[in-house]
Short mmCIF file of C-alpha atoms in Angstrom, two decimals:
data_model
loop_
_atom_site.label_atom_id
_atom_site.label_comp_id
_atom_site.label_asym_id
_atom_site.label_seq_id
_atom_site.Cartn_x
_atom_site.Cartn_y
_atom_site.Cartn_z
CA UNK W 190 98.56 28.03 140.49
CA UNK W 191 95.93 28.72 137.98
CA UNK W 192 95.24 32.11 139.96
CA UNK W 193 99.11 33.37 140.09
CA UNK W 194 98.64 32.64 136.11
CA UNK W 195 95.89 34.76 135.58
CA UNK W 196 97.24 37.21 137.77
CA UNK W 197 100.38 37.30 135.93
CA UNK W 198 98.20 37.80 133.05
CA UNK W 199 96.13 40.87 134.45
CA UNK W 200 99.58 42.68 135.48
CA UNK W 201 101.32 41.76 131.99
CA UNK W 202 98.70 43.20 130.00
CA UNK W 203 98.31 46.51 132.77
CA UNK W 204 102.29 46.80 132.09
CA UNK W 205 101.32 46.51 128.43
CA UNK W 206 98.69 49.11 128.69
CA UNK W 207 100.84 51.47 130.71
CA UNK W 208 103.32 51.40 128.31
CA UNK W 209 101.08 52.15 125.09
CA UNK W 210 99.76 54.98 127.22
CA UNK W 211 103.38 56.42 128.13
CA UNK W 212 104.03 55.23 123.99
CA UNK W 213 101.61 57.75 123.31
CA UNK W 214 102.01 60.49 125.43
CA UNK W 215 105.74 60.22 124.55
CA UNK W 216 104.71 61.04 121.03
CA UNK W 217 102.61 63.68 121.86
CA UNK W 218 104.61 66.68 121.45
CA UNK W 219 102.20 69.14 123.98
CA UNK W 220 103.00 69.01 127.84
CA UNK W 221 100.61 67.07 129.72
CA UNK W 222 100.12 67.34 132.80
CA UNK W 223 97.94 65.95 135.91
CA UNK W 224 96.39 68.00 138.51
CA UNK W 225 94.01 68.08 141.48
CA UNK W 226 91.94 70.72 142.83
CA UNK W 227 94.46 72.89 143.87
CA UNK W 228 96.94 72.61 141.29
CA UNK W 229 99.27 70.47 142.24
CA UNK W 230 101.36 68.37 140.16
CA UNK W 231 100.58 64.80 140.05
CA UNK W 232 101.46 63.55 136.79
CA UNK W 233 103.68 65.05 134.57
CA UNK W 234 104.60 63.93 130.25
CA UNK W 235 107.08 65.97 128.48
CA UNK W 236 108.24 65.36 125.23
CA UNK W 237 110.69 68.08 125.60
CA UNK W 238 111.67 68.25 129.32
CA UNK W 239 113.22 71.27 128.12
CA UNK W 240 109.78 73.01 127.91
CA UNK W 241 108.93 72.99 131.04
CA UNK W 242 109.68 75.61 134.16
CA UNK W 243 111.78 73.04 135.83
CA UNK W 244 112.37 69.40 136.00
CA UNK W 245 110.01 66.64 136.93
CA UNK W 246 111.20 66.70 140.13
CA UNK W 247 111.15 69.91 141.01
CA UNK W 248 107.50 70.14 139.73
CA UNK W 249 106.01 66.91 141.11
CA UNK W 250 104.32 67.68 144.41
CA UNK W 251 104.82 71.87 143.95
CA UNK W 252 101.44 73.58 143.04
CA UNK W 253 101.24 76.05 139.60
CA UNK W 254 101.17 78.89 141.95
CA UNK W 255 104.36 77.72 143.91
CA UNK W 256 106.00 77.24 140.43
CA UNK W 257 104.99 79.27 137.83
CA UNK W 258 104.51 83.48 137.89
CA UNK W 259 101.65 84.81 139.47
CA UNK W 260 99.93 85.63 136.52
CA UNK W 261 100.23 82.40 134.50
CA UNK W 262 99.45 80.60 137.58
CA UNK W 263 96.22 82.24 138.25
CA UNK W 264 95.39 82.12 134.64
CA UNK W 265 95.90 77.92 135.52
CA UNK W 266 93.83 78.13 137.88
CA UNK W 267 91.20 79.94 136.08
CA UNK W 268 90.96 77.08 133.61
CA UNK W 269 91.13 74.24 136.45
CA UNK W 270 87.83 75.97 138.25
CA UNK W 271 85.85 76.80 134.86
CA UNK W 272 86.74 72.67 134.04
CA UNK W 273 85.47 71.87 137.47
CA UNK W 274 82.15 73.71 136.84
CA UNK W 275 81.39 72.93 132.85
CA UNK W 276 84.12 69.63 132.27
CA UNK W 277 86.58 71.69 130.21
CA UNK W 278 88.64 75.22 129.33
CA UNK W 279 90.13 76.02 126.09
CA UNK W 280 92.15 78.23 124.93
CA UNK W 281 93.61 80.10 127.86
CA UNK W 282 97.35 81.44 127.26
CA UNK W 283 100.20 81.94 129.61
CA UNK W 284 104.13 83.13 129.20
CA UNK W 285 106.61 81.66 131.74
CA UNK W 286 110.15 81.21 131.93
CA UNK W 287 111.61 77.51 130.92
CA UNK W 288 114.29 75.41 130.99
CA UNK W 289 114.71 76.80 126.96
CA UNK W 290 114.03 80.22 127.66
CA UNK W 291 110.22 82.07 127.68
CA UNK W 292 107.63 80.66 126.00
CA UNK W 293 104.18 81.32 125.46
CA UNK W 294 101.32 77.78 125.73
CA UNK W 295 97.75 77.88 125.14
CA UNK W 296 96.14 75.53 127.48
CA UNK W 297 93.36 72.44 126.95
CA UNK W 298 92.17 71.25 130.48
CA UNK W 299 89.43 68.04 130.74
CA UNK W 300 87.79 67.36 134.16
CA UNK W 301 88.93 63.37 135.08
CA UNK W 302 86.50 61.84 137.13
CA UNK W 303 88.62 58.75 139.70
CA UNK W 304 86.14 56.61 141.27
CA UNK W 305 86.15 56.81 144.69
CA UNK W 306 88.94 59.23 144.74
CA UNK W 307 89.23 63.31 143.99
CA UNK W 308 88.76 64.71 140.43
CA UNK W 309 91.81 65.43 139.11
CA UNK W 310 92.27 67.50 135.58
CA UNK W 311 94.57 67.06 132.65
CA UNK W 312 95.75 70.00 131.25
CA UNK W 313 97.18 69.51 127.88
CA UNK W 314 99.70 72.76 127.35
CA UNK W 315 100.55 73.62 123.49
CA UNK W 316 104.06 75.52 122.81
CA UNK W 317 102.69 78.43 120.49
CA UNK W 318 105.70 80.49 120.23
CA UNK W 319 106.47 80.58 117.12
CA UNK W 320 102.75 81.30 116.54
CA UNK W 321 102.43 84.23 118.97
CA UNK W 322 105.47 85.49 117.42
CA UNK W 323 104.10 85.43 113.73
CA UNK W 324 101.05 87.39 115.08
CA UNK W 325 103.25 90.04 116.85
CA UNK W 326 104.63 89.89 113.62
CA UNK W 327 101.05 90.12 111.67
CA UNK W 328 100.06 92.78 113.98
CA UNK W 329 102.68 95.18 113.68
CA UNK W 330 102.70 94.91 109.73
CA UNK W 331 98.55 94.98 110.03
CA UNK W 332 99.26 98.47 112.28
CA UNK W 333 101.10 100.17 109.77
CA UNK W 334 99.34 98.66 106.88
CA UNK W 335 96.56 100.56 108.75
CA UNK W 336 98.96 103.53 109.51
CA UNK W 337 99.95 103.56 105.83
CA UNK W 338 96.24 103.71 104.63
CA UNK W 339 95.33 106.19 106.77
CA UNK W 340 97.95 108.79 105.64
CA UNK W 341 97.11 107.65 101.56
CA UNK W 342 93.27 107.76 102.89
CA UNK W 343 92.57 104.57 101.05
CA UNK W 344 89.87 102.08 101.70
CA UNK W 345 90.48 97.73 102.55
CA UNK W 346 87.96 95.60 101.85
CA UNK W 347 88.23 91.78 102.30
CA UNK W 348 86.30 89.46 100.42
CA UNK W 349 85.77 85.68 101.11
CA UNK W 350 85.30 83.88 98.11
CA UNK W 351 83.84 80.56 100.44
CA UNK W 352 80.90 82.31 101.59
CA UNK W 353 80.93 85.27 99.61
CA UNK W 354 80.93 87.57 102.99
CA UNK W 355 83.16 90.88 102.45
CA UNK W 356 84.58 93.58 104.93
CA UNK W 357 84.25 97.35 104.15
CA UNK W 358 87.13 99.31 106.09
CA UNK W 359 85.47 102.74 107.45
CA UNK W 360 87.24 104.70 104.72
CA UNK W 361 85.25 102.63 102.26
CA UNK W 362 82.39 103.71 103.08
CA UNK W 363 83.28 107.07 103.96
CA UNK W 364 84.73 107.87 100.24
CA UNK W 365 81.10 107.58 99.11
CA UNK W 366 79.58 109.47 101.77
CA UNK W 367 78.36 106.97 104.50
CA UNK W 368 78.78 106.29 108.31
CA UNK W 369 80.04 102.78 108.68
CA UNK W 370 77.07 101.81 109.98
CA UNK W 371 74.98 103.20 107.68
CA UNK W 372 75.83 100.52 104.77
CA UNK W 373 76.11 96.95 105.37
CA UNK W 374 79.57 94.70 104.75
CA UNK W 375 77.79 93.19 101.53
CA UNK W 376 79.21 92.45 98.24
CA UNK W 377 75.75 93.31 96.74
CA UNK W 378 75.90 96.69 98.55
CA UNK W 379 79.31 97.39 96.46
CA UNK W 380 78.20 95.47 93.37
CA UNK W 381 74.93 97.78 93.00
CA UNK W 382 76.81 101.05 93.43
CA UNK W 383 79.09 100.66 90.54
CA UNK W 384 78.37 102.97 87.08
CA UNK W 385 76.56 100.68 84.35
CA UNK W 386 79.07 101.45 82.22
CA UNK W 387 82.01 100.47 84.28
CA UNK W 388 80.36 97.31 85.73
CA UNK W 389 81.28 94.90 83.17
CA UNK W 390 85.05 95.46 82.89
CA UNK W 391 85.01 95.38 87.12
CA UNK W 392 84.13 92.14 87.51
CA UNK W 393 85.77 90.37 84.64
CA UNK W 394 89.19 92.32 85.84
CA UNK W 395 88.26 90.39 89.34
CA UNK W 396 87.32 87.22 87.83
CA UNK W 397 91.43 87.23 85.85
CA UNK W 398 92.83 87.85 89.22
CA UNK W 399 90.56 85.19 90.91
CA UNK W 400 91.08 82.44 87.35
CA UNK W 401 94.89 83.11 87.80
CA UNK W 402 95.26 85.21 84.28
CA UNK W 403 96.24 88.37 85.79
CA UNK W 404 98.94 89.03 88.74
CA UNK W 405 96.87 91.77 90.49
CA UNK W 406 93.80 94.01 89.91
CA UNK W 407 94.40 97.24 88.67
CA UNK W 408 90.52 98.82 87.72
CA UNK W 409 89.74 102.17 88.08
CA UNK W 410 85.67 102.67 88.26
CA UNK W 411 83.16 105.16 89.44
CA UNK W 412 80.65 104.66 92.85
CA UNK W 413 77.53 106.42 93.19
CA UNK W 414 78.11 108.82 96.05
CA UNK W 415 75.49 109.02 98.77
CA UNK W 416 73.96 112.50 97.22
CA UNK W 417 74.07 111.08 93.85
CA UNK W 418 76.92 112.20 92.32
CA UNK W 419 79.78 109.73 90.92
CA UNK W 420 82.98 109.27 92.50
CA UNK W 421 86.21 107.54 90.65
CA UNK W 422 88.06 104.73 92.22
CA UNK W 423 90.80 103.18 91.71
CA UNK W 424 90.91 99.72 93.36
CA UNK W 425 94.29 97.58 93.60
CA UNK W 426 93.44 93.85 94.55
CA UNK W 427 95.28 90.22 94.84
CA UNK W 428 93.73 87.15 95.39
CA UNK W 429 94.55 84.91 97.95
CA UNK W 430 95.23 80.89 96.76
CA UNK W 431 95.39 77.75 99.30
CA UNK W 432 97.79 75.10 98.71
CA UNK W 433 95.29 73.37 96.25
CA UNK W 434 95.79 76.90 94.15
CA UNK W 435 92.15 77.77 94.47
CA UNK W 436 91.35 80.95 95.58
CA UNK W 437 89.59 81.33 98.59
CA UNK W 438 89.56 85.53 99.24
CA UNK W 439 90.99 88.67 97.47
CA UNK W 440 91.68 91.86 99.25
CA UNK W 441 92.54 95.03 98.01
CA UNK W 442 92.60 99.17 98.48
CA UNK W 443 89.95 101.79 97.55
CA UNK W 444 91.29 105.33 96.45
CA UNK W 445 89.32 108.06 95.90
CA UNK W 446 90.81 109.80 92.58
CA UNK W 447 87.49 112.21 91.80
CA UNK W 448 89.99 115.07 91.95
CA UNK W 449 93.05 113.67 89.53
CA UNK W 450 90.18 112.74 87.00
CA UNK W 451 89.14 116.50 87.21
CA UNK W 452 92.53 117.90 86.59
CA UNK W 453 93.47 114.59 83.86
CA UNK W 454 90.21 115.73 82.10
CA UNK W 455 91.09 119.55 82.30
CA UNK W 456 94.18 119.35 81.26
CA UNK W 457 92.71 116.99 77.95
CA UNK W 458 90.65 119.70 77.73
CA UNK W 459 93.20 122.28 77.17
CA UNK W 460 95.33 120.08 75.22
CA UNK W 461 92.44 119.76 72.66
CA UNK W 462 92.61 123.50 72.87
CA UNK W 463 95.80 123.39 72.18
CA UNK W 464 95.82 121.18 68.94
CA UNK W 465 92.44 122.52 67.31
CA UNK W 466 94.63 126.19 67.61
CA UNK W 467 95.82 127.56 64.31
CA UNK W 468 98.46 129.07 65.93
CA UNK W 469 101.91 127.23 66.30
CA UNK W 470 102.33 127.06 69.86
CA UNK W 471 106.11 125.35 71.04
CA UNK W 472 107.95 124.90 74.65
CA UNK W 473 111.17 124.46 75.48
CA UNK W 474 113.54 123.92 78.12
CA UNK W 475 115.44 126.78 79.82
CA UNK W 476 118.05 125.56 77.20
CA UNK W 477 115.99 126.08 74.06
CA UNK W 478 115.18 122.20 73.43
CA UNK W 479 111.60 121.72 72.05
CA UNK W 480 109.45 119.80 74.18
CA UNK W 481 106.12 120.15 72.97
CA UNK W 482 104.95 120.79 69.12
CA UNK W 483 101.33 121.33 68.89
CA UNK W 484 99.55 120.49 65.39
CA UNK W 485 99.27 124.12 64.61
CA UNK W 486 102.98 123.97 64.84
CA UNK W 487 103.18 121.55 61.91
CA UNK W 488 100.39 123.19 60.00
CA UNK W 489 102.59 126.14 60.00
CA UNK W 490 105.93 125.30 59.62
CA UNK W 491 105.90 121.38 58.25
CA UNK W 492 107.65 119.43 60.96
CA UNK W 493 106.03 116.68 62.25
CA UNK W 494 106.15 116.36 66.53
CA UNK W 495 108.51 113.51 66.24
CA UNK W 496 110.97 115.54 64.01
CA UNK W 497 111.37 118.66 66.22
CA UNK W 498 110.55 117.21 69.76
CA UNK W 499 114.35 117.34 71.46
CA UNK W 500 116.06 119.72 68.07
CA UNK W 501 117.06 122.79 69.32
CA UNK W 502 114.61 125.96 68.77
CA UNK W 503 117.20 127.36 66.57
CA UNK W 504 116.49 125.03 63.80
CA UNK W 505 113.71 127.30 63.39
CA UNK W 506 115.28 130.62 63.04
CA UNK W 507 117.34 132.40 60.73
CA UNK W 508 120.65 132.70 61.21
CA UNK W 509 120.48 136.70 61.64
CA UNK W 510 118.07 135.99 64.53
CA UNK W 511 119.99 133.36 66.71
CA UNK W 512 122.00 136.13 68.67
CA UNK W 513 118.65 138.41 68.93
CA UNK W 514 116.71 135.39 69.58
CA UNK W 515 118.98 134.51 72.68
CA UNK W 516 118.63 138.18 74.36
CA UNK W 517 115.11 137.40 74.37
CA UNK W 518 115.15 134.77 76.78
CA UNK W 519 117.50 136.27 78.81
CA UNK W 520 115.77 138.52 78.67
CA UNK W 521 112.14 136.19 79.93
CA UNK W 522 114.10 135.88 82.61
CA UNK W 523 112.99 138.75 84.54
CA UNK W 524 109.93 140.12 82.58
CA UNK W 525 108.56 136.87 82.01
CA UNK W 526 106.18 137.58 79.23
CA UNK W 527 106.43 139.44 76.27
CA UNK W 528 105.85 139.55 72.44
CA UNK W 529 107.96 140.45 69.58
CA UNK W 530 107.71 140.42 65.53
CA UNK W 531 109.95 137.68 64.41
CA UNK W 532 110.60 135.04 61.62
CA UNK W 533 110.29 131.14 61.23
CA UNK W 534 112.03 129.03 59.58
CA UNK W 535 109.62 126.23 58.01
CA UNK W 536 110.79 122.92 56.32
CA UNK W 537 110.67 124.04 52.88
CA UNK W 538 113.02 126.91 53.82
CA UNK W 539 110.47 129.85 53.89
CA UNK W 540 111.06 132.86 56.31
CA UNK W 541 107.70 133.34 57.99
CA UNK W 542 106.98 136.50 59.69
CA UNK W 543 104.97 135.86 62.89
CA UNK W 544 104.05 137.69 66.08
CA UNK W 545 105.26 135.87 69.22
CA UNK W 546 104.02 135.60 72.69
CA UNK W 547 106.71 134.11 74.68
CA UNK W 548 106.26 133.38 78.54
CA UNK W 549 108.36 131.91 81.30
CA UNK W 550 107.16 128.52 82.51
CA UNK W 551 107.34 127.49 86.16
CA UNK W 552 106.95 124.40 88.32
CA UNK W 553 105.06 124.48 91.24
CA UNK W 554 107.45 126.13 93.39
CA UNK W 555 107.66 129.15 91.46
CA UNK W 556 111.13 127.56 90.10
CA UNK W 557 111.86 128.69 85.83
CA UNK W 558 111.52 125.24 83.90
CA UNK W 559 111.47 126.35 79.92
CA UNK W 560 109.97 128.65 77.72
CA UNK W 561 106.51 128.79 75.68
CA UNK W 562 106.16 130.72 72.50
CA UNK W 563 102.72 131.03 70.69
CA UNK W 564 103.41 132.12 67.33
CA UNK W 565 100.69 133.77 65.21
CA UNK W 566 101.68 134.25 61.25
CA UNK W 567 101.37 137.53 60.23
CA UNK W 568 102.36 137.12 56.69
CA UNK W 569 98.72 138.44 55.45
CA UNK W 570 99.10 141.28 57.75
CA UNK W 571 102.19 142.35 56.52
CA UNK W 572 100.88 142.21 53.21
CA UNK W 573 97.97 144.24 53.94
CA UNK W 574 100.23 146.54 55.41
CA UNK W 575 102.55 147.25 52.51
CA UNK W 576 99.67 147.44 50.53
CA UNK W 577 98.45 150.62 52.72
CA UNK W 578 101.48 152.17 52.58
CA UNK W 579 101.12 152.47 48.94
CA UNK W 580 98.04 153.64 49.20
CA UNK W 581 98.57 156.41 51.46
CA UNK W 582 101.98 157.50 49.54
CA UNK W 583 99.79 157.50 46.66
CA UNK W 584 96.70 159.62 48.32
CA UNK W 585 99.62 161.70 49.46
CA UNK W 586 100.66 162.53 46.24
CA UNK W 587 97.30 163.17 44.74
CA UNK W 588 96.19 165.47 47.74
CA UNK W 589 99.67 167.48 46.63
CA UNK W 590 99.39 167.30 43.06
CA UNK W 591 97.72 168.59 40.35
CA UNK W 592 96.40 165.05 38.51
CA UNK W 593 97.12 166.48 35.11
CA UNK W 594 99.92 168.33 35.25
CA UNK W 595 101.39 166.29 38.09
CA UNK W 596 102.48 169.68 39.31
CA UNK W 597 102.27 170.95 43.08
CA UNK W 598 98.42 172.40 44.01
CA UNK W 599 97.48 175.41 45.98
CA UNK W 600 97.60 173.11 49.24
CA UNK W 601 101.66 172.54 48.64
CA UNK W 602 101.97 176.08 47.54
CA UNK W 603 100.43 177.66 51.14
CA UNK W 604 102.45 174.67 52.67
CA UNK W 605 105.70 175.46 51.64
CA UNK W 606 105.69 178.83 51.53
CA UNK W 607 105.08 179.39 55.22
CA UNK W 608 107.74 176.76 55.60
CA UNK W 609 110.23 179.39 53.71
CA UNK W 610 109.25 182.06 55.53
CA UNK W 611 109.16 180.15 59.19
CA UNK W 612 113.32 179.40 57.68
CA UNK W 613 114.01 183.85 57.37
CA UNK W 614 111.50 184.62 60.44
CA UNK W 615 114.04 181.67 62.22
CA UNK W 616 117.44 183.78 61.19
CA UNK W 617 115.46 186.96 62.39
CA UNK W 618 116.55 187.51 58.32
CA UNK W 619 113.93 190.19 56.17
CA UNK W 620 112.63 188.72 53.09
CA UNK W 621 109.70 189.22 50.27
CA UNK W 622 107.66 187.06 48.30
CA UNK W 623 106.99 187.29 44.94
CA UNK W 624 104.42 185.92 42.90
CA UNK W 625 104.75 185.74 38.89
CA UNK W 626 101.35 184.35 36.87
CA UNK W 627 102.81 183.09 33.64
CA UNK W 628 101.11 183.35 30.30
CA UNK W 629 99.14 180.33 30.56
CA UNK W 630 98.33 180.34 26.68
CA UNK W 631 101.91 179.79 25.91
CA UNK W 632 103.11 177.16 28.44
CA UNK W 633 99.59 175.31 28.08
CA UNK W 634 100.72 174.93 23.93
CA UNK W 635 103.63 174.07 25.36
CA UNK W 636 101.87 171.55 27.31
CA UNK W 637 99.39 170.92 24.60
CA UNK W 638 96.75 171.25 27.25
CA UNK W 639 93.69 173.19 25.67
CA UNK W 640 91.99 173.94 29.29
CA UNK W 641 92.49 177.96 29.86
CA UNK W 642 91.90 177.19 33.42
CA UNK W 643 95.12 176.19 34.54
CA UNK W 644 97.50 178.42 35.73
CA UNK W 645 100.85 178.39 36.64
CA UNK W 646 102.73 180.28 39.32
CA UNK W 647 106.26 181.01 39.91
CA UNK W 648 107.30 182.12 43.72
CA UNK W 649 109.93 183.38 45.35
CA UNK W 650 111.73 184.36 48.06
CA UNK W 651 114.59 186.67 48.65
CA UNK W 652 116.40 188.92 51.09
CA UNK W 653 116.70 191.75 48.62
CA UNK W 654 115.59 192.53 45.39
CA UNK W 655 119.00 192.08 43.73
CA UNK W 656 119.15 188.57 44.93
CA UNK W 657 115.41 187.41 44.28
CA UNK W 658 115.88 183.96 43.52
CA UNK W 659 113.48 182.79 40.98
CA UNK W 660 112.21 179.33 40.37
CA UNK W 661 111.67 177.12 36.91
CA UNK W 662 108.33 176.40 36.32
CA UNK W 663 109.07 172.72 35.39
CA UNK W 664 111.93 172.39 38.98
CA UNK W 665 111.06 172.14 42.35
CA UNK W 666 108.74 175.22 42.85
CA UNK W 667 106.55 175.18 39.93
CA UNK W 668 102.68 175.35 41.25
CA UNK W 669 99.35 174.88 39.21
CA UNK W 670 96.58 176.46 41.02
#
């Protein structure tokens, strides 16, 4: 009696056992499996019957290689020999077809030594769909990430803020002149390459991004080049957070921008130029609206940039020179540079004469996009040219003259008399010329001029004697010589 107890004892608390063991494997959510040598199924725990490649049933007794395709059952097999030989596998992967469709499992098999009997092996098999999937996912958007980069030609780097290891994409490296094994995948290697100057304001725009203050990195830098000159970067960046909201990496892109700082420094450069020029120098669009206004502009006429900047050009001309002013563009259209003398309008209302240089701009395809007009004032030049004018109509005069008398000279008396004569030779005409000296004592009373040396002359010119046409002294033809 008291043995039937206590073996009603050892079989309750097996029965007990047994079913906190099938308590546990039913809230396992893996497939577990048992199997012997060759792979057959012995044991079988499923969570989700609908995981597996067929039912219980069908499985129990059936080797993997009966059961499952040929690849995932070699692969099965794999991990049941390398378990026989070290204890365990890990981590092997197969895709089969299921009761729910195809499904990928990553496999865990343990070596289970039964006394007296066969090892068997307990293969624990992990659904990792959804996983595979993501990294299908993570591959294809790492590919053309990578496909992307290439065609910008920017650089990736990776840096992991735990141990303070980085990654260096090839490009990286290559921007400043190295193989990618000629430079090591060190932040110190990056660090040490950085300008001086630029240094500082690097690694406190990191430090933002990494404290949270700032979305996203946005530095631009230079990097000693391998030869020794500097290159310019500009580096975009994010930190990474985990779930505690510390950061724990930050990746981001290298571009090489050497040549845009070049052509943003040449074009400063000539925009200096432009505003240390005296000379007002305007564009427009092909429609005559003012787009630039350099500060020669507003030396000149007044206006400040933000006045004129979108007013039409013709605020600036007189109204006599709109319709002129418009033939000249047309007429850019097809010479496409070309200066005239013009006027400007200024603030205060004054007409400024100025020389303009007025060219057609294009884009880069060669395509008309406005108009550019330097404009030099010529206002002294125009006085300096008025003023010669006088001066040579008065030198004129004098070389014609007599000073005193104010009387034509010798010079106008040769002058015009082989002009009178070219006039009879031209109408094949005859003619004569007559000369009369008159009593210089009586005219220079006359003239109350005491010098006995000047004489005056009286010419003409006639076709016959009858008609000799003689001249007053004090008209047109009256000489001193």
């Amino acid at each position: 009696m008291i043995q039937s107890d206590k073996l009603q004892q050892t079989q309750y608390k097996l029965q007990e056992a047994i079913n906190s063991q099938n308590a546990v494997f039913s809230a396992i959510p893996d497939l577990m499996f048992e199997l012997d040598i060759n792979g057959r199924y012995i044991n079988i725990w499923a969570s989700n019957p609908q995981e597996l490649a067929a039912s219980k049933k069908e499985l129990l007794g059936y080797t993997v290689s009966e059961k499952l395709p040929d690849d995932a059952g070699k692969e099965v097999m794999n991990a049941i020999t390398e378990a026989r030989d070290t204890g365990n596998s890990f981590g092997r992967q197969i895709y089969i077809d299921t009761l729910s469709g195809k499904l990928w499992f990553e496999l865990s098999v343990s070596k289970k030594d039964n006394i007296g009997l066969s090892n068997t092996f307990i293969i624990i098999s992990r659904n990792i769909t959804d996983r595979k999937l993501n990294e299908e996912k993570l591959e294809q958007l790492s590919e053309r990430l990578t496909l992307a980069l290439l065609g910008n030609k920017e650089g990736v780097w990776d840096w992991s803020l735990l141990d303070n290891s980085v990654y260096f994409s090839p490009r990286c490296k290559e921007i400043i002149g190295y193989q990618d094994n000629e430079i090591s995948n060190d932040f110190f290697q990056w660090k040490r390459r950085i300008h001086p100057e630029d240094l500082p304001k690097v690694l406190k725009d990191i430090q933002e991004n990494i404290d949270g203050k700032s979305e996203y990195v946005n530095n631009v830098h230079r990097l000693k080049h391998k030869d020794g000159h500097w290159v310019w970067i500009h580096v975009k960046a994010k930190a990474i957070f985990d779930i505690n909201g510390k950061a724990i990496r930050i990746i981001g892109t290298h571009t090489d921008i050497t040549q845009e700082k070049k052509q943003q420094y040449e074009i400063y450069k000539q925009a200096q130029i432009i505003e240390q020029i005296h000379d007002s120098i305007i564009s427009t669009d092909l429609h005559g609206y003012i787009l630039t206004w350099n500060q020669g502009s507003q030396e000149m006429l007044g206006y400040t940039d933000k006045e004129v900047i979108g007013q039409h050009m013709s605020i600036l001309h007189r109204p006599q020179d709109i319709e002129k002013n418009k033939e000249y563009a047309t007429e850019l259209m097809t010479r496409e540079s070309f200066s005239v003398e013009s006027y400007l309008v200024s603030k205060s209302k004054k007409h400024i004469p100025v020389m303009v240089s007025l060219s057609l701009l294009k884009d880069e395809s060669g395509n008309p996009v406005g108009l550019i007009g330097i404009s030099q004032d010529i206002t002294h030049r125009k006085e300096i040219e008025k003023e010669l004018a006088l001066q040579r109509d008065i030198l004129s005069h004098q070389a014609h003259h007599d000073v005193l008398t104010g009387l034509k000279n010798r010079l106008t008396l040769e002058r015009d008399i082989e002009n009178l004569i070219a006039q009879y030779k031209e109408n094949s005409a005859p003619y004569a010329v007559l000369m009369l000296d008159i009593d210089y004592n009586s005219y220079n009373a006359y003239q109350k001029d005491p010098n006995p040396e000047h004489r005056l002359f009286f010419v003409g010119i006639t076709r016959t004697v009858e008609n000799l046409y003689l001249v007053n002294p004090m008209g047109e033809y009256g000489y001193q010589i």
